[in-house]
mmCIF file of C-alpha atoms in Angstrom:
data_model
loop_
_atom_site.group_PDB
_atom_site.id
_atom_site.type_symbol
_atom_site.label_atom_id
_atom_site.label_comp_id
_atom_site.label_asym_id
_atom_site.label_seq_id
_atom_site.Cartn_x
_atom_site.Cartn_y
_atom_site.Cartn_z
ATOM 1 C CA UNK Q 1 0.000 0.000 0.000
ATOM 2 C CA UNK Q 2 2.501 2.799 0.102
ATOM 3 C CA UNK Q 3 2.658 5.762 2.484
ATOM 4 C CA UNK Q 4 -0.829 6.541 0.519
ATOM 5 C CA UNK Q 5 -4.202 5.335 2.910
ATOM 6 C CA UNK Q 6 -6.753 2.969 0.673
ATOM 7 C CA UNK Q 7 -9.551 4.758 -0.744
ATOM 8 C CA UNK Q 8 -11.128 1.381 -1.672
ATOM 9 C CA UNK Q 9 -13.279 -0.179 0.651
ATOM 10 C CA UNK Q 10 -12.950 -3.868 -0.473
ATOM 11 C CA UNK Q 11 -9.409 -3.299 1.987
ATOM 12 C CA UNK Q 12 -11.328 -2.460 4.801
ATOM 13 C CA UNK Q 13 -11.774 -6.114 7.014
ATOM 14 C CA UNK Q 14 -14.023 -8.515 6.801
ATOM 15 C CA UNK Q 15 -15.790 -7.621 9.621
ATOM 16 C CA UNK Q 16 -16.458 -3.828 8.588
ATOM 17 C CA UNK Q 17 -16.919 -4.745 5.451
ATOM 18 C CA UNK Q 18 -21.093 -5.682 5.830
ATOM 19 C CA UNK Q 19 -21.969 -2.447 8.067
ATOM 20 C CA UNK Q 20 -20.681 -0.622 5.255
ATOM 21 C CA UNK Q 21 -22.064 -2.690 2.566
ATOM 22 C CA UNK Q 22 -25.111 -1.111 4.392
ATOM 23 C CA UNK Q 23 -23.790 2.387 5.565
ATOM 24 C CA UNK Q 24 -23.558 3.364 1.724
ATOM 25 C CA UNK Q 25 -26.567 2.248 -0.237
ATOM 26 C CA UNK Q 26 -28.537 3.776 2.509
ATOM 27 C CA UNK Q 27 -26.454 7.052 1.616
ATOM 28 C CA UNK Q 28 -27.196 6.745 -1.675
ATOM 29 C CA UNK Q 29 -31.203 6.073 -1.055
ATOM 30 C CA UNK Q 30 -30.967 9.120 1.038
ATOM 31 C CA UNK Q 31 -29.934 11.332 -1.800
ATOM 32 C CA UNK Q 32 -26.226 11.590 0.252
ATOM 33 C CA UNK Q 33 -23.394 11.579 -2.102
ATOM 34 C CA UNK Q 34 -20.497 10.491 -0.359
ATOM 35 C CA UNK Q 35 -16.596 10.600 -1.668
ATOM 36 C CA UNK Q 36 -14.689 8.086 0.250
ATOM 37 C CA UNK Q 37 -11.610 9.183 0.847
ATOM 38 C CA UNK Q 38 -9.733 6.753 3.398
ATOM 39 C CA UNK Q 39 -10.085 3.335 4.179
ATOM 40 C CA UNK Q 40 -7.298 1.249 5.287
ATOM 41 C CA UNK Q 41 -4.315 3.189 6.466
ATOM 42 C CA UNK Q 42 -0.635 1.880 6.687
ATOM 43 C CA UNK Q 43 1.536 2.542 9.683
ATOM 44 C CA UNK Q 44 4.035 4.404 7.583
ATOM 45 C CA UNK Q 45 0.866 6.927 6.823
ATOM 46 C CA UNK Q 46 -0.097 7.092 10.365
ATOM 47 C CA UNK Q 47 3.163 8.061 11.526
ATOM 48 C CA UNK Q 48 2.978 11.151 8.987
ATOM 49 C CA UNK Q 49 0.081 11.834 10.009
ATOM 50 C CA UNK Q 50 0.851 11.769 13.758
ATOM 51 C CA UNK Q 51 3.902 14.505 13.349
ATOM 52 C CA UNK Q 52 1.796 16.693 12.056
ATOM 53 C CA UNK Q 53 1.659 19.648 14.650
ATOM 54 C CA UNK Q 54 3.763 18.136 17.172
ATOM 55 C CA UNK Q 55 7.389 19.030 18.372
ATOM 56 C CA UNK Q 56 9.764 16.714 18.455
ATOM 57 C CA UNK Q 57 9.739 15.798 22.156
ATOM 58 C CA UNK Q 58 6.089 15.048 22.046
ATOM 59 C CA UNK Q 59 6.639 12.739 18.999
ATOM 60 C CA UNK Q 60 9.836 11.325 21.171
ATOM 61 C CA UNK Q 61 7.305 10.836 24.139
ATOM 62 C CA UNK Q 62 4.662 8.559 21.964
ATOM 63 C CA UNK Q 63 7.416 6.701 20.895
ATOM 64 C CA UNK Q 64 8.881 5.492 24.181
ATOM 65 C CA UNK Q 65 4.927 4.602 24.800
ATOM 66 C CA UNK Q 66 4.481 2.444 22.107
ATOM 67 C CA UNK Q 67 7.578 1.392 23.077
ATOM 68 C CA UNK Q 68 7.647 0.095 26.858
ATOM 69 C CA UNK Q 69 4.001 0.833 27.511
ATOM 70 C CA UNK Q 70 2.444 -0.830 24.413
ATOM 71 C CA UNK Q 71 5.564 -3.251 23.711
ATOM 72 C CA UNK Q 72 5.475 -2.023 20.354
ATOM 73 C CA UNK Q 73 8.939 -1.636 19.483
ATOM 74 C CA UNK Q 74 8.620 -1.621 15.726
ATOM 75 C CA UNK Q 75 5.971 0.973 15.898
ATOM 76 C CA UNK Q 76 8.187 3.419 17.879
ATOM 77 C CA UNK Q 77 10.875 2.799 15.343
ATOM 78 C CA UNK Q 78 8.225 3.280 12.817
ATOM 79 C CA UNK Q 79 6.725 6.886 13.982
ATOM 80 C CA UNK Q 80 11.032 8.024 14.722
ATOM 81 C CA UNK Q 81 11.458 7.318 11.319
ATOM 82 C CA UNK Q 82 8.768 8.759 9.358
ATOM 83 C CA UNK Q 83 10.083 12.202 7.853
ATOM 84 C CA UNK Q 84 9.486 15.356 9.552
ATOM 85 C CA UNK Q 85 5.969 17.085 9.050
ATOM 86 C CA UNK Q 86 6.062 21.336 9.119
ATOM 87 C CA UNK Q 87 2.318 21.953 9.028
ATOM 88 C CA UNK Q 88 0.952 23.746 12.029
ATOM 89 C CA UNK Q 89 -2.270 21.885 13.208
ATOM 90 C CA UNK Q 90 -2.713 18.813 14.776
ATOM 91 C CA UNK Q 91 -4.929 16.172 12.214
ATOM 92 C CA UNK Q 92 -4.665 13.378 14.536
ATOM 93 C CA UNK Q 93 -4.226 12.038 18.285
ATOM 94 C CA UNK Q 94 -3.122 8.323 16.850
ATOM 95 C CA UNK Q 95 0.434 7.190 16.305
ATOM 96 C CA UNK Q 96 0.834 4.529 14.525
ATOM 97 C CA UNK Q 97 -0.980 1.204 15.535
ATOM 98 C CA UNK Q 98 -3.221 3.330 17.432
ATOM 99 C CA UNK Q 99 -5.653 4.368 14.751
ATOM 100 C CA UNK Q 100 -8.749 1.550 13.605
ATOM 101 C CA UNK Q 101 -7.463 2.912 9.983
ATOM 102 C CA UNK Q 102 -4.696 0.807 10.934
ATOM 103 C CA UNK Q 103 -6.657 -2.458 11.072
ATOM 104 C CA UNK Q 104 -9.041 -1.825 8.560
ATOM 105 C CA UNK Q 105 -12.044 -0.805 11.079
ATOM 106 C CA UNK Q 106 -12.266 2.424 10.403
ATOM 107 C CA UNK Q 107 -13.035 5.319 6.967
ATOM 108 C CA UNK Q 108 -13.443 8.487 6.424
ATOM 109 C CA UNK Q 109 -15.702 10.018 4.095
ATOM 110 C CA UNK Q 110 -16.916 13.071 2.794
ATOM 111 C CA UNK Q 111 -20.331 14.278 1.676
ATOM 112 C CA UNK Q 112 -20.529 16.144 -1.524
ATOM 113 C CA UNK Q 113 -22.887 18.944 -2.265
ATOM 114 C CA UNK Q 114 -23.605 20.267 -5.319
ATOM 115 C CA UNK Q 115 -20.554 17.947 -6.899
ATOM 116 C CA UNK Q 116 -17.944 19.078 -4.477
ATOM 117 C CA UNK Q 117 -16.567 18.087 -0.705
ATOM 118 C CA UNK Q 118 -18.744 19.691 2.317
ATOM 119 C CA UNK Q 119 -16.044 19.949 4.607
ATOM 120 C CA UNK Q 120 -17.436 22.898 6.389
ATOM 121 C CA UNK Q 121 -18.388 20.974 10.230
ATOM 122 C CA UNK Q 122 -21.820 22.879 9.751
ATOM 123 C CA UNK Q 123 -23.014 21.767 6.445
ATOM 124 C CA UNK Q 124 -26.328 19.792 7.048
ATOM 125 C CA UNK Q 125 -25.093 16.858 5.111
ATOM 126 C CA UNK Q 126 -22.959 15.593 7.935
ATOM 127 C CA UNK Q 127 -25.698 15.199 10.135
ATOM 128 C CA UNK Q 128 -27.649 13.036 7.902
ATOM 129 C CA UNK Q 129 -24.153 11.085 7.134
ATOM 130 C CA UNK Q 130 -23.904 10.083 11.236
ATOM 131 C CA UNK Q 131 -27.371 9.448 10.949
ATOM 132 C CA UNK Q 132 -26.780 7.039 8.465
ATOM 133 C CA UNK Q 133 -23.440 5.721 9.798
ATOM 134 C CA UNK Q 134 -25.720 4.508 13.002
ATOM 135 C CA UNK Q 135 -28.407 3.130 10.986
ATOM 136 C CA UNK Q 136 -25.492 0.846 9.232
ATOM 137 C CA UNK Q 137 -24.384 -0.218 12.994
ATOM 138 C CA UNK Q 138 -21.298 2.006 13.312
ATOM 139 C CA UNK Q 139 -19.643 4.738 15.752
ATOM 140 C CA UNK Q 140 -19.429 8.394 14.002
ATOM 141 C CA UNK Q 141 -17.107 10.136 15.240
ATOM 142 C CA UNK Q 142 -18.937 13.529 14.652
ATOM 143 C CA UNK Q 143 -20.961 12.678 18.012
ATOM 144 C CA UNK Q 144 -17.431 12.152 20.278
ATOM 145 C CA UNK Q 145 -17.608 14.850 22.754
ATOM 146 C CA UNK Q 146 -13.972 15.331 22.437
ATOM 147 C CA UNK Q 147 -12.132 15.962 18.806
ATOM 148 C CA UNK Q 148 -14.696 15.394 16.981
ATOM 149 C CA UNK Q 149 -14.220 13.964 13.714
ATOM 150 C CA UNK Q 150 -16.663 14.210 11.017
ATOM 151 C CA UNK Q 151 -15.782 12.395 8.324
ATOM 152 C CA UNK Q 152 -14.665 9.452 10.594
ATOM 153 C CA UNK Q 153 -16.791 5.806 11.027
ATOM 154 C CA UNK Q 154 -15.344 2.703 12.729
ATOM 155 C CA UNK Q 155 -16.791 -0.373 14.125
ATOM 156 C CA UNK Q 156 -18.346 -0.514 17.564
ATOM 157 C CA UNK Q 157 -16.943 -1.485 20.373
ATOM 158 C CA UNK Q 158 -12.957 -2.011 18.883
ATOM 159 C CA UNK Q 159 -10.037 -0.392 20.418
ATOM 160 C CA UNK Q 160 -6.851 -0.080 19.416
ATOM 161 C CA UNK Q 161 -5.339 -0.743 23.127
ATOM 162 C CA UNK Q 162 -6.811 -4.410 22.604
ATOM 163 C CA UNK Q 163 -5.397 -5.025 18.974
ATOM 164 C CA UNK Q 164 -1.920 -3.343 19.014
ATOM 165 C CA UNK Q 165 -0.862 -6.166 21.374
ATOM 166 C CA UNK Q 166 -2.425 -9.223 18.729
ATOM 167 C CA UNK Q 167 0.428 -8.412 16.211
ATOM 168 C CA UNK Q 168 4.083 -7.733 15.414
ATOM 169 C CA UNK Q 169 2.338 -5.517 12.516
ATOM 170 C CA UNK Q 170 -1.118 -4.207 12.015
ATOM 171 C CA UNK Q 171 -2.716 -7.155 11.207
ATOM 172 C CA UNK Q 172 -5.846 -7.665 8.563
ATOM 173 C CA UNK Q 173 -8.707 -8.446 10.528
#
C-alpha cells in the first residue's frame, strides 16, 4: 500500500466490510453523495500523520509509549522514522498502531454537495451522514464529545489498546 491510505473499501476487514455494505446504499437512497476518501491506512501513513503539529519531544514521548508501555517496538521505530511534518495543526491524536485505519475498522468520508466536498463541520449533510453511519451499525465520530471527527466511522466497540498487542504488525482483521 505505500505511504498513501486505501480509498477502496474492499481493503477495509471482513468484519467492517457488511456495516458498510449497508452504511452506503442507505447514503445513496438518502440522496447523500459520499466521496470516500480513506479506508485502510498503513503505519508508515499514520506516523505522517501523527507529526503533524507536534514538536519533536512530544513525537519522542509517543514513541517510548508504544515502546515500553504498548511493547510495540517496531511501531516506535516506525513513527522516529517517518520524515518530519512542518504543518501547524494537529490532524490526529493516533500514532501509529493506534488508529482503527490501521486495522481496517475504520473510513473516512466526505459528503458532496452540489458535486464538491462539504467539509465545512456545519453543512447539514454531515448530520444526515452520522445518521446514516448509526443506521449501518457504526460509531461516528462527529458525536465524540472530544475531537470530533466528522468524516470518521469505525466499528463498535474495537479499540486499538486491545489489537496493538495481537500483532508484530497491524494485522488484517
Amino acid at each position: 500500500m505505500g505511504t498513501v491510505a486505501s480509498r477502496n473499501t474492499n481493503d477495509l476487514a471482513m468484519v467492517m466490510q457488511p456495516a458498510v455494505a449497508e452504511f452506503l446504499p442507505l447514503c445513496e437512497r438518502a440522496g447523500l453523495e459520499l466521496l470516500v476518501y480513506c479506508t485502510r491506512r498503513d503505519l508508515q501513513e499514520q506516523a505522517r500523520l501523527f507529526r503533524k503539529g507536534r514538536p519533536l519531544d512530544a513525537i519522542q514521548r509517543r514513541a517510548e509509549e508504544l515502546d515500553k508501555v504498548h511493547q510495540r517496538p517496531d511501531l516506535a521505530a516506525i513513527l522516529m522514522t517517518a520524515p518530519p511534518q512542518y504543518e501547524r495543526r494537529i490532524v490526529t491524536h493516533a500514532a501509529p498502531g493506534q488508529s482503527l485505519h490501521n486495522y481496517g475498522l475504520a473510513m473516512d468520508c466526505v459528503p458532496m454537495v452540489a458535486g464538491k466536498p462539504a467539509w465545512n463541520d456545519d453543512a447539514p449533510a454531515w448530520q444526515h451522514y452520522g445518521e446514516m453511519a448509526q443506521l449501518a451499525g457504526l460509531t461516528w465520530a462527529g458525536a465524540w464529545l472530544r475531537f470530533k471527527e466528522y468524516p470518521h466511522v469505525q466499528m463498535p466497540d474495537m479499540h486499538w489498546r486491545e489489537l496493538i498487542t495481537q500483532a508484530t504488525a497491524a494485522p488484517h482483521v
